[in-house]
Coordinates of C-alpha atoms in Angstrom, one line a residue:
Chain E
X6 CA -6.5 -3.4 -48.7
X7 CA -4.2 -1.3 -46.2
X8 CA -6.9 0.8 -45.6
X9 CA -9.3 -1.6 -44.9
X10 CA -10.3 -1.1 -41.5
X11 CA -12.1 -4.7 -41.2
X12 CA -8.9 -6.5 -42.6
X13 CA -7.6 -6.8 -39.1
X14 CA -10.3 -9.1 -38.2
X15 CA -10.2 -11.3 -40.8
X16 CA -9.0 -15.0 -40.1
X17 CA -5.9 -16.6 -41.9
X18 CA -5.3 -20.5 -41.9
X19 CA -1.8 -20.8 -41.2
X20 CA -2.1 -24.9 -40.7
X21 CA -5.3 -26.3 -42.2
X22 CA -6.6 -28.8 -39.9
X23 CA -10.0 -30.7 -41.0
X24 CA -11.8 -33.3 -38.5
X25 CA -15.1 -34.7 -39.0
X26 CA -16.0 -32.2 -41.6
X27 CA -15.4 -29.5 -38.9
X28 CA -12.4 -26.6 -39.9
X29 CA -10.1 -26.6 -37.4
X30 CA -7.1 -25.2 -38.6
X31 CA -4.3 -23.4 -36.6
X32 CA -5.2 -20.2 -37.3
X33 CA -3.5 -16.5 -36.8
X34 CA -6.3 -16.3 -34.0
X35 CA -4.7 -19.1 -32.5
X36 CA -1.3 -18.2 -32.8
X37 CA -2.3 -15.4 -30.8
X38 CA -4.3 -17.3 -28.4
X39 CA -1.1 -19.3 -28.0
X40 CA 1.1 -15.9 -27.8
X41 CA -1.9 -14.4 -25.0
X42 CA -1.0 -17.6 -22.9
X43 CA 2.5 -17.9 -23.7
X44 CA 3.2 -14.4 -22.6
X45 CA 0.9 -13.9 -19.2
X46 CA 2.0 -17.7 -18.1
X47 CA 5.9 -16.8 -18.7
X48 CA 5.6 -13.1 -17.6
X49 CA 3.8 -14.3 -13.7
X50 CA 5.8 -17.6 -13.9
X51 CA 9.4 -16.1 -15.0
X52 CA 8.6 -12.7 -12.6
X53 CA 8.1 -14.8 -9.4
X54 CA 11.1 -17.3 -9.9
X55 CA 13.1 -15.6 -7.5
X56 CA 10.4 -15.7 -4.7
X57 CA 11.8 -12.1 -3.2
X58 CA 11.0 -10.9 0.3
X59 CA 11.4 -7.7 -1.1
X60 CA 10.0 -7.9 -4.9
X61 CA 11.7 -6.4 -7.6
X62 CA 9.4 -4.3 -9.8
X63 CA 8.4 -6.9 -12.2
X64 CA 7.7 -9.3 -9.2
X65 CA 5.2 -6.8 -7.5
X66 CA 3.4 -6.7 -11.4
X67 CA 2.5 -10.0 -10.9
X68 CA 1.7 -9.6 -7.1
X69 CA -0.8 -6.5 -7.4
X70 CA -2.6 -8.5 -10.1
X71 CA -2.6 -11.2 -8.3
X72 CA -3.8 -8.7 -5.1
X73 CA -6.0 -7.1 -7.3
X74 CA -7.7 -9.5 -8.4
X75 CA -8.0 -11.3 -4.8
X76 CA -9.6 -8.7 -3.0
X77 CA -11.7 -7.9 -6.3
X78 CA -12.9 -11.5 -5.8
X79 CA -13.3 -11.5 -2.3
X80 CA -15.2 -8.0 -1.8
X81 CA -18.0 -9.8 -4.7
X82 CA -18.4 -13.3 -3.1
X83 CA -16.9 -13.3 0.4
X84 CA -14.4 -15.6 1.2
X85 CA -16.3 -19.0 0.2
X86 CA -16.2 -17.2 -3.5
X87 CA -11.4 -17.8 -3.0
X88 CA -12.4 -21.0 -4.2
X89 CA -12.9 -19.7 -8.3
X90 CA -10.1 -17.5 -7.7
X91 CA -7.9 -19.1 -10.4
X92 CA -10.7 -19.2 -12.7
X93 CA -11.0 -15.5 -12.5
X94 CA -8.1 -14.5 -12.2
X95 CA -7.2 -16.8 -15.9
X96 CA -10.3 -15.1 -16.8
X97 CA -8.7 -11.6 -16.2
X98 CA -4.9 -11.9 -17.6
X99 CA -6.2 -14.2 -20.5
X100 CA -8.5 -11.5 -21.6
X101 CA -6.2 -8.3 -20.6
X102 CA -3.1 -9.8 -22.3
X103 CA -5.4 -10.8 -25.6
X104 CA -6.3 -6.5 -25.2
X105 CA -3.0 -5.4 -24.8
X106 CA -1.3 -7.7 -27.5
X107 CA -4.2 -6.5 -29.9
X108 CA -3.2 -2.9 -29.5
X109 CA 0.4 -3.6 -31.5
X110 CA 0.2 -3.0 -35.3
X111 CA -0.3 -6.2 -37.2
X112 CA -1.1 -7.9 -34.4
X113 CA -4.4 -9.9 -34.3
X114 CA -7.2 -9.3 -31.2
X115 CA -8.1 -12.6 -30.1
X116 CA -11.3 -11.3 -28.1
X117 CA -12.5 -9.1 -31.5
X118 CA -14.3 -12.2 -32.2
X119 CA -17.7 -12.6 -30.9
X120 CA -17.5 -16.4 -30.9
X121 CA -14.1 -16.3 -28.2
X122 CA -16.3 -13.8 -26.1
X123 CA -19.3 -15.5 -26.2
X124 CA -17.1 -18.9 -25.2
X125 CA -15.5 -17.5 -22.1
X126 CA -19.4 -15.6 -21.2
X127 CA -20.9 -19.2 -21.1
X128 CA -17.8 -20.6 -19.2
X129 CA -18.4 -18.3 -16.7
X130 CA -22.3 -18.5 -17.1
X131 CA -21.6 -22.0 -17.0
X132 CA -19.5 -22.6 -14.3
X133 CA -22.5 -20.3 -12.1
X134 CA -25.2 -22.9 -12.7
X135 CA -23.3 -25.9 -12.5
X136 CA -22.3 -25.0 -9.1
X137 CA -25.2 -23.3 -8.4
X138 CA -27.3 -26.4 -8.5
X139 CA -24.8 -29.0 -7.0
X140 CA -24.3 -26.6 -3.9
X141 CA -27.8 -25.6 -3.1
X142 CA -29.5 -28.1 -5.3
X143 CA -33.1 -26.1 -6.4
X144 CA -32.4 -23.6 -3.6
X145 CA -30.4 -22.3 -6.4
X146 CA -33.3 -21.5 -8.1
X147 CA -34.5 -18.8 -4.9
X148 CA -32.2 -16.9 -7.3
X149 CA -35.1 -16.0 -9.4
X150 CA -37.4 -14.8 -6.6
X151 CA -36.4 -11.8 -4.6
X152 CA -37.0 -12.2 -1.5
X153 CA -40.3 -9.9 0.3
X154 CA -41.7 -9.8 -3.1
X155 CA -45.6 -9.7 -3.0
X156 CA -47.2 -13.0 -4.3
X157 CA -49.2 -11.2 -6.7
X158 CA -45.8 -9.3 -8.3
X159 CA -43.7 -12.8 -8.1
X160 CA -44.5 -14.2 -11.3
X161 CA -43.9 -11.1 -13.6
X162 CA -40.6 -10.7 -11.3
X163 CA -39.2 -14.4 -11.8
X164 CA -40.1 -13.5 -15.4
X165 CA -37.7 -10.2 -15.7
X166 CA -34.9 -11.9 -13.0
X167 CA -35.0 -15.4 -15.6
X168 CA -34.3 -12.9 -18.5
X169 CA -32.2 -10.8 -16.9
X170 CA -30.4 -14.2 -16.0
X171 CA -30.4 -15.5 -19.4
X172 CA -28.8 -12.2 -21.1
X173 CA -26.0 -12.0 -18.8
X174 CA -23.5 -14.2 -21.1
X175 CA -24.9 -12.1 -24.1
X176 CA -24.2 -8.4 -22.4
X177 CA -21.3 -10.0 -21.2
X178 CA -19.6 -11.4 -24.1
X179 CA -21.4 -8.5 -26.2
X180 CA -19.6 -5.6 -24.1
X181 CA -16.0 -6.9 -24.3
X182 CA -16.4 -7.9 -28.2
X183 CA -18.2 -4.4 -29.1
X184 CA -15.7 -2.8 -27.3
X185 CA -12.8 -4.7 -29.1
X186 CA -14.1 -3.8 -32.5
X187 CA -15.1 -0.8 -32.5
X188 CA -11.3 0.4 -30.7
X189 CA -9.5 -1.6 -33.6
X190 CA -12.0 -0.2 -36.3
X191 CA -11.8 3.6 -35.1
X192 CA -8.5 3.2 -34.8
X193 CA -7.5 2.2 -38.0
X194 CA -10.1 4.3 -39.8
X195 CA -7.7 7.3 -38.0
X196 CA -4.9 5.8 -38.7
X197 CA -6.2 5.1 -42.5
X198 CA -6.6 9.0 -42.9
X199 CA -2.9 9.6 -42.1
X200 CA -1.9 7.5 -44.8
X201 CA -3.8 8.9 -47.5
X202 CA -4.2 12.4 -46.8
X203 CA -0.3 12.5 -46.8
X204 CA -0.4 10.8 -50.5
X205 CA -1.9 14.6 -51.4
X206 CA 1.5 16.4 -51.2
X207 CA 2.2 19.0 -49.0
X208 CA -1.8 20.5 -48.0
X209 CA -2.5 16.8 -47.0
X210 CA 0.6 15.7 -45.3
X211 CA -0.2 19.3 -43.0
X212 CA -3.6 18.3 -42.6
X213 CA -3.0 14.8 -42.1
X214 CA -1.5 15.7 -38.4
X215 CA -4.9 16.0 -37.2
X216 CA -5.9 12.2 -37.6
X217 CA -2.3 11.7 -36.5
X218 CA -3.0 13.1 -33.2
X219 CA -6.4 11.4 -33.1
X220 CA -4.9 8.1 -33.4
X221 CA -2.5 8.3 -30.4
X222 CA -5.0 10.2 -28.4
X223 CA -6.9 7.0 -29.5
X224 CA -4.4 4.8 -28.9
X225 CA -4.2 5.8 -25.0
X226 CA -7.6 5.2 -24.8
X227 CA -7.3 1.6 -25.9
X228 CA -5.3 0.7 -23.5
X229 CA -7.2 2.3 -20.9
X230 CA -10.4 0.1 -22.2
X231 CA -8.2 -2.8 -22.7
X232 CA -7.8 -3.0 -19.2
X233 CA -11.2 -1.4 -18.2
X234 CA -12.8 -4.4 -19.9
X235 CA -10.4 -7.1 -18.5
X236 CA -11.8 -5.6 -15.1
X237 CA -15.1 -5.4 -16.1
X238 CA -15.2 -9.0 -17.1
X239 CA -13.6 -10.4 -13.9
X240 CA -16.0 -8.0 -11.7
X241 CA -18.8 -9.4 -13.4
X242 CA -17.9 -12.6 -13.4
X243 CA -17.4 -12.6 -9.6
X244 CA -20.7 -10.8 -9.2
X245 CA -22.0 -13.9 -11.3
X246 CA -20.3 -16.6 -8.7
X247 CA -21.2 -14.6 -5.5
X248 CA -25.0 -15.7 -6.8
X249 CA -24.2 -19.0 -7.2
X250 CA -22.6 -19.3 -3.5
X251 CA -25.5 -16.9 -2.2
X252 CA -28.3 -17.0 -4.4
X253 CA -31.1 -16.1 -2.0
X254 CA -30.1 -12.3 -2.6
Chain S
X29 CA -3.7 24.9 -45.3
X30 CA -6.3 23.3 -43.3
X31 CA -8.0 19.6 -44.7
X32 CA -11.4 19.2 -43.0
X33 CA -12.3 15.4 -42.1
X34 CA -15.1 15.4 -44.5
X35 CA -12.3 16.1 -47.2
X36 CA -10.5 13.4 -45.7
X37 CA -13.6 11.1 -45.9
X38 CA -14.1 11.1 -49.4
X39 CA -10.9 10.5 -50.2
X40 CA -10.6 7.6 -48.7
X41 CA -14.1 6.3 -49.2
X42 CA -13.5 5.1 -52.6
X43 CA -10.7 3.1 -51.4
X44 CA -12.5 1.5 -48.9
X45 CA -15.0 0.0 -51.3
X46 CA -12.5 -1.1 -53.2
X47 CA -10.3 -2.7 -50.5
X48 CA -13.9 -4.5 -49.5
X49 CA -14.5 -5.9 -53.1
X50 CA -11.0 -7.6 -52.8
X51 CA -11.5 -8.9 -49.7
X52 CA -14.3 -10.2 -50.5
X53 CA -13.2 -12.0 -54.0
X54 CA -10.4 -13.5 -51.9
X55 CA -12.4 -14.7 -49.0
X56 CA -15.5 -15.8 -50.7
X57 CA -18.5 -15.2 -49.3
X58 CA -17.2 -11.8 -47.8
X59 CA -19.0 -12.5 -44.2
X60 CA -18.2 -9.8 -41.2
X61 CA -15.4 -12.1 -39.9
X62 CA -16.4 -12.0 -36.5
X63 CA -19.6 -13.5 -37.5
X64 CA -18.0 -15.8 -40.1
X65 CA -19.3 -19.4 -38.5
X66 CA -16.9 -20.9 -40.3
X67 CA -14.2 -20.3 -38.3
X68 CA -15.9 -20.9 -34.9
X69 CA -15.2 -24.5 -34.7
X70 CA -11.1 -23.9 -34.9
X71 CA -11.6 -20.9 -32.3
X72 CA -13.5 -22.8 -30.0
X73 CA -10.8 -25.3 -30.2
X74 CA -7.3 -23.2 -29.8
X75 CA -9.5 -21.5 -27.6
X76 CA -10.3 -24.1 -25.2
X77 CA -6.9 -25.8 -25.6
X78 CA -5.0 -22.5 -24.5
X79 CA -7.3 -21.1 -22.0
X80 CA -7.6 -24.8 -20.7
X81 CA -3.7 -25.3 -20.4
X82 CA -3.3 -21.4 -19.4
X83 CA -6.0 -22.4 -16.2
X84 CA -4.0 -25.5 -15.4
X85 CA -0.4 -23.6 -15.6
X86 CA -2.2 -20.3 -13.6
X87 CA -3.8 -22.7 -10.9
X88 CA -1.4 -25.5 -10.0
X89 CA 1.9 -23.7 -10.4
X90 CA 1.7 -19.7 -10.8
X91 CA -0.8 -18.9 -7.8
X92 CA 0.6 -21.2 -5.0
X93 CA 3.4 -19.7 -5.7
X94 CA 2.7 -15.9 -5.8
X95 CA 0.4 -16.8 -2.8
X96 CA 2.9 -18.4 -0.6
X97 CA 5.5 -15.5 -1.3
X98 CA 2.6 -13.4 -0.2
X99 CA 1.9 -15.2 2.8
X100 CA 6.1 -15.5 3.7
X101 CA 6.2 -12.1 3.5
X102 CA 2.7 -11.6 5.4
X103 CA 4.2 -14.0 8.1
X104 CA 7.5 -12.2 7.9
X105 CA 6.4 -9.0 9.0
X106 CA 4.4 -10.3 11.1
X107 CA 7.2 -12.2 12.9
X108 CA 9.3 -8.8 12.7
X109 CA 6.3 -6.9 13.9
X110 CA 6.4 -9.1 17.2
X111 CA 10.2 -8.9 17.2
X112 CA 9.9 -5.1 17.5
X113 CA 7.3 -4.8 19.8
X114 CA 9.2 -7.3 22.3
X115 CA 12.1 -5.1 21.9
X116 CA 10.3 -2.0 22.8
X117 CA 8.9 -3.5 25.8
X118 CA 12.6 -4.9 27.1
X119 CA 13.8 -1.2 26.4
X120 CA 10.4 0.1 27.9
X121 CA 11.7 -2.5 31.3
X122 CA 15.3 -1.3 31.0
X123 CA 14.4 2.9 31.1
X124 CA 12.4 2.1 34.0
X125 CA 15.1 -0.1 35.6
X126 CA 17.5 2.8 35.3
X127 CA 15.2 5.8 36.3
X128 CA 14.8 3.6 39.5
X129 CA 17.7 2.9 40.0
X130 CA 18.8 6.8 39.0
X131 CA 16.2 7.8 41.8
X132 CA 17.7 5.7 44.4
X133 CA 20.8 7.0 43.8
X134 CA 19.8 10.6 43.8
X135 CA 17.7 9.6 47.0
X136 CA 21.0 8.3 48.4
X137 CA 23.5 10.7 47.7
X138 CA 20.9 13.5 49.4
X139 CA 20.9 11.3 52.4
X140 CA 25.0 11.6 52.3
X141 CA 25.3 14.7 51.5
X142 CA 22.7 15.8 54.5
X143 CA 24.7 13.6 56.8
X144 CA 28.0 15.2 56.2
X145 CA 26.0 19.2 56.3
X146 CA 24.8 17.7 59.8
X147 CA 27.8 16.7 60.5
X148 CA 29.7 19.4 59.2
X149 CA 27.5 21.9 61.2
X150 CA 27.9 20.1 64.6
X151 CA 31.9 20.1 64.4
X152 CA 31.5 23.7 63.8
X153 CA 29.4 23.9 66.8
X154 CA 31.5 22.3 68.7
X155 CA 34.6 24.0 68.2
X156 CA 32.9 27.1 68.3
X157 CA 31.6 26.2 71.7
X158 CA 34.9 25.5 73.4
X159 CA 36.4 28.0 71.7
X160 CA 34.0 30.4 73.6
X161 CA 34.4 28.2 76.7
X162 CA 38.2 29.1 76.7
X163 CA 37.9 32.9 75.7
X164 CA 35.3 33.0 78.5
X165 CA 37.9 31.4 81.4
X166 CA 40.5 33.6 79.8
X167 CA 38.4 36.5 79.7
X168 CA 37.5 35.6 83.9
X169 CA 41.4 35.0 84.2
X170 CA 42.2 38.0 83.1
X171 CA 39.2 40.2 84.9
X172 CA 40.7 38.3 88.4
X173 CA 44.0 39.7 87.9
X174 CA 43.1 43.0 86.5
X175 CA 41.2 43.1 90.1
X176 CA 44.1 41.9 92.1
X177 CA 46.7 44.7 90.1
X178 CA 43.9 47.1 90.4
X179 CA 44.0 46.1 94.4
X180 CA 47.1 46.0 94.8
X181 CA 47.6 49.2 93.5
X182 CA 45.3 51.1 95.7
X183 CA 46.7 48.9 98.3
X184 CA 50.2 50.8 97.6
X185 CA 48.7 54.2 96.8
X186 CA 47.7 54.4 100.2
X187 CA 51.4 54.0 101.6
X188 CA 52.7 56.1 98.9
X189 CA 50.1 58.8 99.9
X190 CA 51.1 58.3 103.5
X191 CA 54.6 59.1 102.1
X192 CA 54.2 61.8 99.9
X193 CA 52.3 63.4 102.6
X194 CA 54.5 63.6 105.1
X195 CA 57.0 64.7 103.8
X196 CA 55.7 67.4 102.0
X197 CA 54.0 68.6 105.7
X198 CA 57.9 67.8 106.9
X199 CA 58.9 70.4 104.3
X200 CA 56.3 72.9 105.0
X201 CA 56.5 72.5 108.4
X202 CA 59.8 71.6 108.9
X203 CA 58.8 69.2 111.7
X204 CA 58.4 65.6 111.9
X205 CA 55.0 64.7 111.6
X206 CA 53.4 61.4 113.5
X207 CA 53.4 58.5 110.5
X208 CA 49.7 57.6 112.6
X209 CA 48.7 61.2 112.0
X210 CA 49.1 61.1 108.1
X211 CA 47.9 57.6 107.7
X212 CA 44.7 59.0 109.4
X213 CA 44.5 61.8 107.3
X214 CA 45.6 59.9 104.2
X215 CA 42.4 57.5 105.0
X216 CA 40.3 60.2 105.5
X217 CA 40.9 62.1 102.4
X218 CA 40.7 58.9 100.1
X219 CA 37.0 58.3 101.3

């Protein structure tokens, strides 16, 4: 069971809650939905209390993300685009603090779970049509029709641009999930060979350094893709709301 | 010494499967967890709860905050920014308040110090003028009476001649000679 590099995923009930037939129990995933929130909200809120002139280093953490993810926003969808900034910027700490907690042993990854991806894809997905269509009513739907396309080309092109429309919330939440796994599972596949090769006595615990160094190569890596993918997934998702405030291309 | 990773591999491989067979007795089923729909309603739940609750806290109290110390600080150097540049103008207006007035000053202490060489040079002049004025009447002065000594003189060689003459003729002749005689002669000889 220790070794058991898909344990990590697995989901324990830790308050059973049923309504309606539905399972909705507080969960470990929870809990660490909870701690995600918990510590990004305390971390900007408790770094900022002193409102410096001059920031102290914690303060100027939460103002470059908060920078970063501003001008990341505006360079995608202009300045009409400032309005979703707090939706992508949640977006962006909720998912790079569910990474980063994820990388500590023991510790469950909240966006390992296709369902949690798939949710925040759709939000975002979501959140582009919705205002898509109240903004520019069916002009939102010039989206799907380049513009100085030749009449005889338009209808296989709205065909590919609809599709290509339609599996954005699936690369989306796919990417960021895939990614997830795949870290944990390597990981602890490395990590896996440390354990037992050292239960072979001396030839194994010599030989097990090599999976040791692996694993915190690894583990570097992680956290570079941890954030990587909390980037990717706000730059995406402000590429996604630039169409819905421009949509004729 | 050396444990290749396909060693490694087998080793663990049986461990594996057996790990998965008591996973999957305990969790009946055995479903990849992430694609275990049975958990999807409670994370779709916590997940909307948090995320919902981690939006509100982020939007109405985190980011007008970190904005506005932002924008203070934008607006502060800002503010300081102008400071500075009105101070480097006032110092910009007080250098070229001084050079000006350094310039007159120079301008004006030339002027003085001309004036007093002009000044200086015409005193000299004039002092050098009278002196020469009064060596020149003194020089005349003394020309007139070196004249009236050197007339005088000839004046009295003549009667000393006259004198000396006759008596030395008395001597050689032994007679008295006529004093009109020797004057005559006297004049004669001194032409």
């Amino acid at each position: 069971m220790a070794n058991d590099p898909i344990h990590q995923f697995q989901i324990a009930k830790w308050i059973p809650i049923e309504i309606g037939g539905l399972d909705f129990s507080f969960t470990n995933s929870s809990a660490f939905m909870v701690a995600t929130v918990a510590a990004a909200g305390a971390f900007l809120f408790l770094t900022t209390s002193s409102r410096g002139l001059v920031p102290s280093r914690l303060q100027s953490v939460s103002e470059m993300s908060y920078e970063f993810v501003a001008s990341m926003l505006r360079d995608a969808a202009g300045s009409q685009g400032m309005k979703f900034f707090p939706f992508v910027f949640s977006l962006f700490m909720f998912v790079l603090v569910a990474n980063l907690l994820g990388l500590f042993p023991y510790f469950f990854t909240v966006t390992s779970h296709i369902i949690v991806t798939f949710a925040l894809a759709l939000l975002v997905i979501g959140t582009v049509v919705v205002y898509g269509f109240m903004k520019h009513g069916l002009g939102f739907l010039k989206l799907f029709v380049p513009q100085g396309v030749p009449a005889v080309l338009a209808p296989l092109v709205v065909l590919i641009e609809v599709i290509s429309f339609l599996s954005r919330p699936i690369s989306l939440s796919v990417r960021l999930f895939a990614n997830m796994l795949a870290g944990h599972i390597t990981l602890k596949v490395f990590a896996g060979f440390v354990t037992s090769l050292s239960a072979l006595g001396f030839v194994g615990v010599a030989g097990s350094i090599l999976p040791l160094l692996m694993t915190v190569a690894i583990t570097g890596l992680e956290v570079l893709v941890a954030f990587l993918q909390a980037y990717v997934f706000a730059v995406l998702t402000s590429m996604y709301i630039n169409d819905a405030i421009h949509p004729g291309h | 010494m050396f444990v290749t990773p396909g060693y490694a591999q087998e080793t663990t491989a049986p461990a594996l499967d057996e790990a998965h067979t008591v996973e999957d007795a305990a969790h009946g089923g055995g479903a990849f967890p992430p694609f275990d729909s049975s958990t999807f309603p409670s994370q779709l739940l916590w997940l909307a709860i948090t995320f919902g609750l981690f939006y509100l806290f982020l939007k109405r109290v985190v980011l007008p905050r970190v904005g506005g110390i932002l924008e203070v600080r934008r607006d502060r150097i800002a503010q300081d920014l102008d400071q500075a540049a009105r101070m480097k103008s006032e110092a910009d207006a007080a250098v070229a308040a001084y050079e000006q007035e350094l310039a007159e000053a120079r301008a004006k202490s030339n002027a003085i110090a001309q004036q007093a060489r002009d000044k200086a040079k015409a005193d000299a002049d004039a002092e050098r003028r009278t002196v020469e004025a009064t060596l020149e009447s003194k020089l005349a002065e003394a020309e007139a009476r070196i004249a009236s000594i050197k007339a005088s003189a000839m004046k009295e060689v003549g009667a000393i001649a006259e004198q000396t003459a006759a008596t030395i003729v008395q001597e050689l002749v032994g007679a008295k000679v006529d004093k009109a005689d020797v004057a005559a002669a006297v004049t004669a000889a001194r032409k």
